[in-house]
Coordinates of C-alpha atoms and ligand atoms in Angstrom, one line a residue:
X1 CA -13.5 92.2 -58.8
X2 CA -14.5 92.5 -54.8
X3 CA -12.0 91.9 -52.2
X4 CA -9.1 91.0 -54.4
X5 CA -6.2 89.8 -52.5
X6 CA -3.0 91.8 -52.8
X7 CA 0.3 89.9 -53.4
X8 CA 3.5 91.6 -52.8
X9 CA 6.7 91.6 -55.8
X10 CA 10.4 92.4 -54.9
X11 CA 12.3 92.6 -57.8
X12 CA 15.8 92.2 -57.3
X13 CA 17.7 93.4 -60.2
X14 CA 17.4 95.8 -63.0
X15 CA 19.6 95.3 -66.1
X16 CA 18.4 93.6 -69.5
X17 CA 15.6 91.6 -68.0
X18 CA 14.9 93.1 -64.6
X19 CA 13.6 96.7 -66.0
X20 CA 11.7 94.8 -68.9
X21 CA 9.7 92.9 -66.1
X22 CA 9.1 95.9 -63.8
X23 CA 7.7 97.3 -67.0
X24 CA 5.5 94.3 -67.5
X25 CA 4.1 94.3 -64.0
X26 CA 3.3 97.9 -64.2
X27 CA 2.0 98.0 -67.8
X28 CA 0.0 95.1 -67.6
X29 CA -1.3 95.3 -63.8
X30 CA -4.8 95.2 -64.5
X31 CA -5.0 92.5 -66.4
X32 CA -2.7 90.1 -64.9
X33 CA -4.7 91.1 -61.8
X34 CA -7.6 89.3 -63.5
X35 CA -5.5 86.1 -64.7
X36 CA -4.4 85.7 -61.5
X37 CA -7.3 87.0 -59.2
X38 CA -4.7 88.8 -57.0
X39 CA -3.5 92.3 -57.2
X40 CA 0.5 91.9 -57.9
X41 CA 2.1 94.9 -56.3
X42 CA 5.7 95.9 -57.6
X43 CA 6.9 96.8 -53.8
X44 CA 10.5 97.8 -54.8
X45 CA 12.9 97.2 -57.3
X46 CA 16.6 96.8 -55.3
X47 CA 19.5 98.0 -57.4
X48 CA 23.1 98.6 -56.7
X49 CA 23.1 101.7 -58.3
X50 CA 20.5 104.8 -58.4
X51 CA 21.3 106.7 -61.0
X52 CA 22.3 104.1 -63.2
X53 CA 20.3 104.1 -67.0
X54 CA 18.0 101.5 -67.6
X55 CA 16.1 99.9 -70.6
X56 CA 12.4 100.9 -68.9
X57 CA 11.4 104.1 -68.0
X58 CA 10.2 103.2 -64.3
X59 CA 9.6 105.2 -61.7
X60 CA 12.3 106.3 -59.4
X61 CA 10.5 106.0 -56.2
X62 CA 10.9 102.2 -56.4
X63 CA 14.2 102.0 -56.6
X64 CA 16.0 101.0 -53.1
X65 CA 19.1 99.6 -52.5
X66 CA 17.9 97.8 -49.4
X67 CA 17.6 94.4 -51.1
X68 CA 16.7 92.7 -47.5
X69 CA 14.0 94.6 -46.7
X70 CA 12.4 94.2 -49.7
X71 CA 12.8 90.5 -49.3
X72 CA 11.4 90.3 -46.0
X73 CA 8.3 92.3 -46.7
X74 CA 7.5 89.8 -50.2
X75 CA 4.9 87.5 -50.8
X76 CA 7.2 86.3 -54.2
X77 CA 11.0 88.0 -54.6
X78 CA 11.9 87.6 -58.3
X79 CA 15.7 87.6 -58.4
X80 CA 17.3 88.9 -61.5
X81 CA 21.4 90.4 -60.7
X82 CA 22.6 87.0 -61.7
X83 CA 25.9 85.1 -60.6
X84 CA 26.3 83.3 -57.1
X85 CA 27.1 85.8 -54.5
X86 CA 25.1 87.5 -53.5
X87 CA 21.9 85.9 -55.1
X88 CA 22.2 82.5 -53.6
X89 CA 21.8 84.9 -49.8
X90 CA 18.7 86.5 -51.1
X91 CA 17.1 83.6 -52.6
X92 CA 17.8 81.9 -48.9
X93 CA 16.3 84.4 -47.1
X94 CA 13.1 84.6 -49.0
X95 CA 12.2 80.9 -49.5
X96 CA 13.5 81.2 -45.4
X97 CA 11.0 83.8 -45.0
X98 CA 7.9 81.6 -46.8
X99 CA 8.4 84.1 -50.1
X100 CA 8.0 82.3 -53.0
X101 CA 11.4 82.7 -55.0
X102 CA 11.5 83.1 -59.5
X103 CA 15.1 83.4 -60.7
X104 CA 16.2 83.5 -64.5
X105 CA 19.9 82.2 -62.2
X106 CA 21.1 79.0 -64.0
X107 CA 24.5 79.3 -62.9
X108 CA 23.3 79.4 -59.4
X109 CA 20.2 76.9 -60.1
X110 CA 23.1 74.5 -61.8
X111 CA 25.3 74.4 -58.6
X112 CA 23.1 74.7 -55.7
X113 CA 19.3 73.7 -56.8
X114 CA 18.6 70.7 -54.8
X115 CA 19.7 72.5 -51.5
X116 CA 17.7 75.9 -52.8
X117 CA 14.7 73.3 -53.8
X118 CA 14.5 71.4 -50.4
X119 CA 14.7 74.8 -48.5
X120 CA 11.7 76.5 -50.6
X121 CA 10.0 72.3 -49.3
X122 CA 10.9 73.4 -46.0
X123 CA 9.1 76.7 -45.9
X124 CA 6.0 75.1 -47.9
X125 CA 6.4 77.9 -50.8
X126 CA 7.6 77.9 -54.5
X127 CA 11.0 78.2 -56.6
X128 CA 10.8 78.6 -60.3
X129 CA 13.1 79.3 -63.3
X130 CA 11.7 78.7 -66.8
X131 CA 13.7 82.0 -67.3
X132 CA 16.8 80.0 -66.6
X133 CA 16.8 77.3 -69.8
X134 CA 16.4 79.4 -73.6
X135 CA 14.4 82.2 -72.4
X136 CA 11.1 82.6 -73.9
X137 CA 11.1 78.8 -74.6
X138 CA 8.6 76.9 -72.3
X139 CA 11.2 74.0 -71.8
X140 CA 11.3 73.3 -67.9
X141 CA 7.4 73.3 -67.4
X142 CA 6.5 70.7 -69.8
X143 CA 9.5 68.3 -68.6
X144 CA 8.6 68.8 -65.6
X145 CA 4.8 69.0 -66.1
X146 CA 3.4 68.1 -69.6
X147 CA 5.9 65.0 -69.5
X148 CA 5.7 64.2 -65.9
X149 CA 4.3 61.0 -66.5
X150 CA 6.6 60.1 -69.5
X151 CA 10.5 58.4 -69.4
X152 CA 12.3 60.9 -71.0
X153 CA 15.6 59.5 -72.5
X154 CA 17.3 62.5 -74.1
X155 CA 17.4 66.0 -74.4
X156 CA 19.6 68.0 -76.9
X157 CA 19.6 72.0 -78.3
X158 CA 21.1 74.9 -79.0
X159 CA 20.6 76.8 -75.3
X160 CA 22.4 79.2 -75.5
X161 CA 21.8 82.7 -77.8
X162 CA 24.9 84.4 -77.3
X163 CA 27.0 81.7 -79.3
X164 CA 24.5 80.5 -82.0
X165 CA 24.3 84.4 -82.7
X166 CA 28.1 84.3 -83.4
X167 CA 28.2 81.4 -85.1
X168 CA 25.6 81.7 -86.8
X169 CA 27.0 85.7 -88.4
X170 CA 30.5 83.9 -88.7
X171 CA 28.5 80.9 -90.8
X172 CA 26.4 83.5 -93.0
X173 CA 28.5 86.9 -93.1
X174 CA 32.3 85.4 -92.1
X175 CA 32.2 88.6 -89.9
X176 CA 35.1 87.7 -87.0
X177 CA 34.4 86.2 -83.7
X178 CA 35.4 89.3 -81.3
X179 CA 33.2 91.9 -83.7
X180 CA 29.9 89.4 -83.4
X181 CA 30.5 89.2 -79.8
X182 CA 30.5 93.2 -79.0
X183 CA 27.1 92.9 -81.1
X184 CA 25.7 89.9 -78.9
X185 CA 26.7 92.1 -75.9
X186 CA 25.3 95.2 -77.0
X187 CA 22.3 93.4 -77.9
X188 CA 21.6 92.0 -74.1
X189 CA 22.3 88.4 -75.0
X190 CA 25.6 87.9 -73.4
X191 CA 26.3 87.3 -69.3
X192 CA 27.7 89.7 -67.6
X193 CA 30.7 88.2 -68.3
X194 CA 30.4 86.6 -71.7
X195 CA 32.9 83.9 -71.2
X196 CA 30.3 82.2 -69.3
X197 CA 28.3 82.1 -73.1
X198 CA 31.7 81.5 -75.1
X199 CA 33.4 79.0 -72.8
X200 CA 29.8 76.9 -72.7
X201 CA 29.7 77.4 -69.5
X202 CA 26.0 78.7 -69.6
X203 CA 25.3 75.9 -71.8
X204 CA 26.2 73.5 -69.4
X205 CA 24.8 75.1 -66.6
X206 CA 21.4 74.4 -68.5
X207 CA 22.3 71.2 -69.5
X208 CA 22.6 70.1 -65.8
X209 CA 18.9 71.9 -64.9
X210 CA 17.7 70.4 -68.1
X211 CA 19.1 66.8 -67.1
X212 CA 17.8 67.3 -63.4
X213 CA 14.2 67.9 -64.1
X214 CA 14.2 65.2 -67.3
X215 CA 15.5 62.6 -65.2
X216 CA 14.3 63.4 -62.0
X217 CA 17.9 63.7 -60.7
X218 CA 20.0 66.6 -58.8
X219 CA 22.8 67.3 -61.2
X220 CA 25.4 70.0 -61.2
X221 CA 27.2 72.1 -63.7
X222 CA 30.3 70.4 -62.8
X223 CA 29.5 67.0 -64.2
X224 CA 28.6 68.2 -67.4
X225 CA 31.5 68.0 -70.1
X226 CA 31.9 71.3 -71.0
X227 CA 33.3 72.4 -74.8
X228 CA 33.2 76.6 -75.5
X229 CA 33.4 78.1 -78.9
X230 CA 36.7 80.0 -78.3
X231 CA 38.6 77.1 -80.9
X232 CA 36.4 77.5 -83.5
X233 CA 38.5 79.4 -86.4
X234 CA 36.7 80.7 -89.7
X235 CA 38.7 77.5 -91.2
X236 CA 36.7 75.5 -89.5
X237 CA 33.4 77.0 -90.1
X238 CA 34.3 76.8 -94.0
X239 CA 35.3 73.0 -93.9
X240 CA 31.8 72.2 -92.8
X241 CA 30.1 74.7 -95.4
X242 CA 32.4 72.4 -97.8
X243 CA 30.6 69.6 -96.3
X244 CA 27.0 71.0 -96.6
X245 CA 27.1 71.0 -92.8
X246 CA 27.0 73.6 -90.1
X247 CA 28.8 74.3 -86.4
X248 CA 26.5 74.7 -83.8
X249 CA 27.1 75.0 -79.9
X250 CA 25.0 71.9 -78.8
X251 CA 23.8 70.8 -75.0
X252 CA 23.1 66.9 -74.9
X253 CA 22.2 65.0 -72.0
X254 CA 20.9 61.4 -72.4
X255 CA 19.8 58.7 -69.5
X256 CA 21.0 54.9 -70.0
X257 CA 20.6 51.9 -67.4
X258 CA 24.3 53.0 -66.8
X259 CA 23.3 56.7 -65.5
X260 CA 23.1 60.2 -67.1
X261 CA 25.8 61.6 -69.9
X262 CA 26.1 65.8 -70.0
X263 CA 27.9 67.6 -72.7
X264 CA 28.4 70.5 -73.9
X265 CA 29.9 71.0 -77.2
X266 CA 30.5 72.6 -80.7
X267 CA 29.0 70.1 -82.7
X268 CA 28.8 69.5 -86.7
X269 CA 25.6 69.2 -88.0
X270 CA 24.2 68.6 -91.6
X271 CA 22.6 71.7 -93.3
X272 CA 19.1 70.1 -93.2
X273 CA 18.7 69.2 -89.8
X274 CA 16.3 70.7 -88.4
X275 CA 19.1 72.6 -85.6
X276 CA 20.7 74.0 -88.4
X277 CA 17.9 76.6 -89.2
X278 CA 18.1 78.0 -85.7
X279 CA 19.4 81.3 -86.7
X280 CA 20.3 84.3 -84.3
X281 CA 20.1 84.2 -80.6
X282 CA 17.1 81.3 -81.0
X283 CA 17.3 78.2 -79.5
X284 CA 15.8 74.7 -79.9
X285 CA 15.6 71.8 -77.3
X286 CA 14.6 68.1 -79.1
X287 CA 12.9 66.1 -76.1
X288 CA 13.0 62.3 -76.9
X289 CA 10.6 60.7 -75.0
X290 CA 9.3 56.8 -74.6
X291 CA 5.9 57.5 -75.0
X292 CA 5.9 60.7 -77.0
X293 CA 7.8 60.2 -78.9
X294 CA 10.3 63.0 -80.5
X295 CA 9.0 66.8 -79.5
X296 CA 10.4 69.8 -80.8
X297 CA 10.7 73.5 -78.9
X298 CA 11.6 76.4 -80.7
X299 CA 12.1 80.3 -80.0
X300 CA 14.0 83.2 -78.4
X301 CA 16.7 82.3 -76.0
X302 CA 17.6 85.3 -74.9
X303 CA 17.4 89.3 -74.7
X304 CA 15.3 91.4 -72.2
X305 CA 11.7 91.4 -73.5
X306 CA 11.6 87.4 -74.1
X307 CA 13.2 86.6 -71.0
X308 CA 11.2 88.6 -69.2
X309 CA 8.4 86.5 -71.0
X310 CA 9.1 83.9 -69.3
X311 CA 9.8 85.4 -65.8
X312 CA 5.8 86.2 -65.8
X313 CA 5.0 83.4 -66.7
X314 CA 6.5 81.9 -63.7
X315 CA 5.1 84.9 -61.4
X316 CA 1.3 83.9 -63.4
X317 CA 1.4 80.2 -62.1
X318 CA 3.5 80.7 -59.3
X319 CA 0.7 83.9 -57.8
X320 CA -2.1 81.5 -58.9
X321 CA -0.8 78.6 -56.7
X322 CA -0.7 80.9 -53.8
X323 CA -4.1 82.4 -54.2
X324 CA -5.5 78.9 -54.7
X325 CA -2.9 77.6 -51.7
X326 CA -2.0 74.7 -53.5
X327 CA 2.0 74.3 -54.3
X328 CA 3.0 71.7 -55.6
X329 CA 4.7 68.7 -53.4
X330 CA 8.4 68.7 -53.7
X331 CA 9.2 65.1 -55.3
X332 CA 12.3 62.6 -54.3
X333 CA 15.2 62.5 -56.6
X334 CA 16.5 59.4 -58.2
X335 CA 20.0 58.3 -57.4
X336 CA 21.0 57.9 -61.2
X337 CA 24.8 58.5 -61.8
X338 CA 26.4 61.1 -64.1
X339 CA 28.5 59.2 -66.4
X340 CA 31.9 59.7 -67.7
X341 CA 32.3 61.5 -71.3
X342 CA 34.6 58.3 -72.2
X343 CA 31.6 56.3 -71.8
X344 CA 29.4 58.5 -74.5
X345 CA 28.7 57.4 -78.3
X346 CA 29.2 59.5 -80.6
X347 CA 31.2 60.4 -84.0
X348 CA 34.8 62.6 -85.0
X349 CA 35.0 64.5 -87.6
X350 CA 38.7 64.8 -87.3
X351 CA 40.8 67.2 -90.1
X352 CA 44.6 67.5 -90.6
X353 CA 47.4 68.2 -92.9
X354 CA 49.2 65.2 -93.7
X355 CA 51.7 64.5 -96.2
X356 CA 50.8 63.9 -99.7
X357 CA 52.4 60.4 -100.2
X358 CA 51.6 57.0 -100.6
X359 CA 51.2 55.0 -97.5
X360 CA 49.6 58.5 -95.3
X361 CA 45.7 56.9 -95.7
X362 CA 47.0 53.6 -94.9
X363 CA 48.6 54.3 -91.8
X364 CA 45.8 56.4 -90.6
X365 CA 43.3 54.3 -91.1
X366 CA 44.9 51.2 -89.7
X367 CA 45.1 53.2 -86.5
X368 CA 41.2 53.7 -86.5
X369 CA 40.8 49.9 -86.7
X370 CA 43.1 49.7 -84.3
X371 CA 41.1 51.7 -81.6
X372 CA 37.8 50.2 -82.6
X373 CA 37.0 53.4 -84.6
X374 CA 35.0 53.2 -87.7
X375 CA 35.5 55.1 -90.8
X376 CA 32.4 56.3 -92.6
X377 CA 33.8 58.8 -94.7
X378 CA 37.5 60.1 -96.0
X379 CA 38.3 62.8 -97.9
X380 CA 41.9 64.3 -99.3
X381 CA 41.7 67.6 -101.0
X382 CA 45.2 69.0 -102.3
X383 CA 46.1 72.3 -100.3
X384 CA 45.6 74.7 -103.4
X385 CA 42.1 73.7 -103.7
X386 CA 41.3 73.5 -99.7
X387 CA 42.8 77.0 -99.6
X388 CA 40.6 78.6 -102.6
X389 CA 37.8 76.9 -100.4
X390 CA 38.6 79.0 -97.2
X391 CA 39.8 76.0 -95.8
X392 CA 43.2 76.2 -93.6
X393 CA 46.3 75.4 -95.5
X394 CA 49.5 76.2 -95.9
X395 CA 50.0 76.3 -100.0
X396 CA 52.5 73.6 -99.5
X397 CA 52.3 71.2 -102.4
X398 CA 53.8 68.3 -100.8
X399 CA 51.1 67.9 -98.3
X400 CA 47.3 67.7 -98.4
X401 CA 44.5 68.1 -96.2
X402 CA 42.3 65.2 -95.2
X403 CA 39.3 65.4 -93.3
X404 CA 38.2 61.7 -91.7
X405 CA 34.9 61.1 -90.8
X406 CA 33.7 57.9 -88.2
X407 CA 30.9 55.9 -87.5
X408 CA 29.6 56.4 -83.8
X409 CA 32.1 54.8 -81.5
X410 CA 32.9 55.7 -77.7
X411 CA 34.1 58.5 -76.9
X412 CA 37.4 57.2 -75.0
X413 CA 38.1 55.1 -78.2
X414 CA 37.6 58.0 -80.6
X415 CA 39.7 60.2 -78.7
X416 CA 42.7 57.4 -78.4
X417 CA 42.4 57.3 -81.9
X418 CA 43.1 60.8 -82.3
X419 CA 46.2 60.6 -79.6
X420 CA 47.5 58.1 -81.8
X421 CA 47.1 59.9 -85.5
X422 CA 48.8 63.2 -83.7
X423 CA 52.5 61.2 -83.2
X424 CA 52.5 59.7 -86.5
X425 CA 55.6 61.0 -88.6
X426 CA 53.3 61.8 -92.0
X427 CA 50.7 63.7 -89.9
X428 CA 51.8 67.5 -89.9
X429 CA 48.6 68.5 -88.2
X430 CA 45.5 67.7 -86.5
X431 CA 43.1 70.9 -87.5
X432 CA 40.4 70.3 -85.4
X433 CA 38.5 67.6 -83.9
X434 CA 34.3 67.7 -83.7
X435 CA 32.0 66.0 -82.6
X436 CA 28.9 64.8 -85.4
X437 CA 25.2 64.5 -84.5
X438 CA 22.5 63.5 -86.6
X439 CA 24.3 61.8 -89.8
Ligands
NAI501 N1 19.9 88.5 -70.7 C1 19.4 87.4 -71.1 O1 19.1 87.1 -72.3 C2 19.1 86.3 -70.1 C3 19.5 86.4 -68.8 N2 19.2 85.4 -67.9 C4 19.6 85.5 -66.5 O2 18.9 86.6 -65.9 C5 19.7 87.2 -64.9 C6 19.8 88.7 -65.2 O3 20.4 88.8 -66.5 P1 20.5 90.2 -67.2 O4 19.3 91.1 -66.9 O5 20.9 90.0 -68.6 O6 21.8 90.8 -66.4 P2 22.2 92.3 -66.3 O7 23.7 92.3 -66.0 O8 21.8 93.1 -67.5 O9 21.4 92.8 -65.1 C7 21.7 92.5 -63.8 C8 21.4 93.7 -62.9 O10 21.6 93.4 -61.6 C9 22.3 94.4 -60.9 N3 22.9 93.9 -59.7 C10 24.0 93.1 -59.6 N4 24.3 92.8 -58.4 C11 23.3 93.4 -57.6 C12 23.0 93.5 -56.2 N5 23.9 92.9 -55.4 N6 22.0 94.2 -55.8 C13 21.1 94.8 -56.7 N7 21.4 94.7 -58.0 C14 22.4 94.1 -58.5 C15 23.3 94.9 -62.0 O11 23.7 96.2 -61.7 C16 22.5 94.8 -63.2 O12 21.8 96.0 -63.5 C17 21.0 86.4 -64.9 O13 21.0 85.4 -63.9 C18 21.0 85.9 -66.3 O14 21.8 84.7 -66.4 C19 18.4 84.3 -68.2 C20 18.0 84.2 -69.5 C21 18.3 85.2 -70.5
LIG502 N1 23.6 84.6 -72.1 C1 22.5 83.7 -72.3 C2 21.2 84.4 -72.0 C3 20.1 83.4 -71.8 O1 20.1 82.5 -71.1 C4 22.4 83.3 -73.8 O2 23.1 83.9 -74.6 O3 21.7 82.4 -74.1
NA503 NA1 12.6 78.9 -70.8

C-alpha cells in the first residue's frame, strides 16, 4: 500500500481490557492497516501506575502517565479506566479536540451520553461504545444500524456476566455467593467495584444505553428500576429448581404509547427458555421488533480478550469513517417518557410460610382478588418435605410453605397485594417475591 495515511491511538487505561487491546493493535497492525487503509499507531498507553503488572506483555516505552497529552496529540482516544471521574474529563477533551472518542464506560455513557453525544456533533467526530452493552456481543450496532429503520418495541437479556456467572455456579454447583464472586473477580468479569455487577447497577446502566438507542430516546441509569442479586439465598435458587425454573439477573426495557419502562431485576424463568441456557459470564439480548420480528444475540459478556473484541471493532469502523471522512450525522431524540415501574405488567412469584390451617389459602387468595391480582398457580408443600428439597423452612409442623404464582397484572397492584398478605395474622413469612417472564 502507497502513501497510507497514519491515524494516531491513545489508549487510556490498562487493566483487563486496556492491555488486551494494546496487544491487539500491536499484534495485528499490519493487517488492520489493510482493513482500514490507514496505519493505526498506538501513540501511548496512559496509566496511573508504571510498574504496575499487566495481562499483555507491552512495551514499556509506551507507558505515560500524562493522559492529556496523549489526548491532545490523538486522531481516536480509546478510554478504558472506567467510572466517572476522571473519564468523563478526558472523553471532553478529546471529542473537544476533534479526536474521535471509543469507551467500553456504561456507567458514564448511562449518565451523561446525550451531553458526551452532542459534544462529539459539535466537533464533527465520533463516540462509540459497543464495548459498553455484553462485550463481545454486537448489540448497539445493529439497534442502531441493522434496525435503524425498524420500531423496536422491546429489549430484554442477561447483560451482565459477573452475576449470571454466580448464579449460574450457585444454580449448578450450590457453591456460596461470596466464593463465586472472588472467582468472577479473579476472572476479570467483575467492576472495579463489583457491587456495581451485584447491586444491578451495571445492568441498568446498560439497560438505559440499550433503551436510548432502541427507542431513539436519551435515558439515564437513574430511571431504570434497579433489582441486584444480593437477596437471592440458596433457598431461593432451590424453590425454582423445584419448579423446573431458573433465576436469572434480567434487563427489560419496553416502549408503549405511554413512554419507555426500564428494569432491572432477578427474574424466574422456566428451564427451557431459551435465557436459561445462558451459562457463565454469557449474555443474551432478545430484540422484539415490528417488522423483524423476534432476533436473538448471544455470546461473551465480559472478560478482557472479548471485550477488547469489541473495542476494535469500534476503532475498525470508527478509523474507516475517518479515512473515508464520512461520520455519521448525529440524529434528534424523541421526547418519549420513562415510565413508572407501577405502571409495568408483569407476574409474582411470591413464597411464604404460612400456617397450616384451614381458612390460610382462603384468606390469601381473596386478597389477590381483592387487588386485581390473578392466580395462575398455588402450591402448599408441608415444611418436612420443602426442607429435604433445600427449600427454606423451619421443621415446624404446624406451618407450611406456599408458593403463589399470578397471571400478569400491574406492577403497583401486585406489589399491594403482597403489602397486604405480609400483615395477615396466619402469614409467618413472605420468603421472597420475583418477578416471572416468559410463562
Ligand atoms: N472487564 C470487562 O469484562 C468489561 C469492562 N468494561 C468496561 O471497560 C472499562 C475498563 O474495564 P476493566 O479493564 O475491566 O477495568 P480494570 O479495573 O481492569 O482496568 C482499568 C485500568 O485503568 C487504570 N486507571 C484508573 N484510573 C486511571 C487514570 N486516571 N489514569 C490512567 N489509568 C487509570 C486502572 O489502574 C486499571 O489498570 C470499564 O469502563 C468497564 O466498565 C466493559 C465491558 C466488559
Ligand atoms: N462487569 C461487567 C463487565 C462487562 O460489562 C459484567 O460482569 O458483565
Ligand atoms: Na457489545
Amino acid at each position: 500500500m502507497t502513501d497510507v495515511k497514519q491515524l494516531k491511538v491513545a489508549l487510556l487505561g490498562a487493566g483487563t481490557v486496556g492491555a488486551q487491546v494494546a496487544r491487539i493493535l500491536l499484534e495485528d497492525t499490519t493487517e488492520l492497516t489493510r482493513r482500514v487503509g490507514a496505519e493505526l499507531t498506538l501513540t501511548g498507553i496512559a496509566v496511573r501506575n508504571l510498574d504496575s503488572q499487566r495481562d499483555a506483555d507491552l512495551p514499556a516505552e509506551l507507558f505515560t502517565t500524562d493522559a492529556n497529552a496523549l489526548i491532545t496529540d490523538a486522531d481516536v482516544v480509546i478510554e478504558l479506566i472506567g467510572g466517572i471521574v476522571p473519564a468523563s474529563e478526558y472523553i471532553r477533551t478529546a471529542l473537544s479536540s476533534g479526536a474521535a472518542v471509543i469507551t467500553g464506560n456504561k456507567a458514564l455513557i448511562a449518565q451523561q451520553g446525550a451531553e458526551l453525544h452532542a459534544l462529539a456533533a459539535e466537533n464533527n467526530t465520533v463516540l462509540a461504545y459497543e464495548a459498553a452493552v455484553a462485550g463481545a456481543i454486537p448489540i448497539l450496532r445493529p439497534i442502531s444500524d441493522s434496525l435503524g429503520g425498524d420500531n423496536i418495541t422491546k429489549v430484554m437479556g442477561i447483560v451482565n456476566g459477573t452475576t449470571n456467572f454466580i448464579l449460574d455456579k450457585m444454580d449448578t454447583t450450590g457453591a456460596a455467593f461470596d466464593d463465586v464472586l472472588a472467582e468472577a473477580q479473579a476472572l476479570g468479569y467483575a467492576e472495579a467495584d463489583p457491587t456495581a455487577d451485584v447491586e444491578g447497577h451495571d445492568a441498568a446502566a446498560k439497560a438505559a444505553i440499550l433503551a436510548s438507542l432502541a427507542f431513539h430516546g436519551n435515558f439515564t441509569f437513574d430511571e431504570v428500576h434497579c433489582e441486584g442479586i444480593t437477596k437471592i439465598s440458596a433457598a431461593d435458587i432451590a424453590a425454582a429448581a423445584q419448579e423446573n425454573q431458573v433465576i436469572k439477573l434480567l434487563a427489560i426495557v419496553a416502549k408503549s404509547d405511554a413512554g419507555v419502562s426500564m428494569r432491572v431485576h432477578p427474574t424466574l424463568i422456566s428451564r427451557d427458555h431459551p435465557l436459561a441456557a445462558v451459562r457463565g459470564a454469557y449474555n443474551a439480548v432478545f430484540v422484539e421488533a415490528e417488522n423483524a420480528g423476534d432476533l436473538m444475540f448471544y455470546g461473551q459478556g465480559a472478560g478482557g480478550n472479548p471485550t477488547a473484541s469489541a473495542v476494535m471493532g469500534d476503532l475498525v469502523t470508527t478509523a474507516r469513517a475517518l479515512v473515508a471522512g464520512a461520520l455519521t450525522a448525529p440524529v434528534e431524540a424523541n421526547e418519549l417518557p420513562a415510565l413508572a415501574l407501577d405502571d409495568v405488567q408483569t407476574s409474582y412469584a411470591v413464597t411464604m410460610r404460612v400456617a397450616d390451617q384451614s381458612g390460610v389459602l382462603a384468606q390469601i387468595s381473596s386478597l389477590f382478588a381483592e387487588n386485581n391480582v390473578s392466580i395462575e398457580a398455588m402450591r402448599q408443600t408441608a415444611m418436612d418435605e420443602a426442607e429435604a428439597a433445600g427449600v427454606q423452612a423451619n421443621g415446624d409442623k404446624a406451618e407450611a410453605w406456599l408458593r403463589i404464582v399470578t397471571h400478569v397484572g400491574r406492577e403497583a397492584d401486585l406489589a399491594a397485594t403482597v403489602e397486604k398478605i405480609r400483615e395477615l395474622a396466619v402469614v409467618k413469612e413472605i420468603t421472597s417475591v420475583l418477578r416471572v417472564e416468559g410463562n
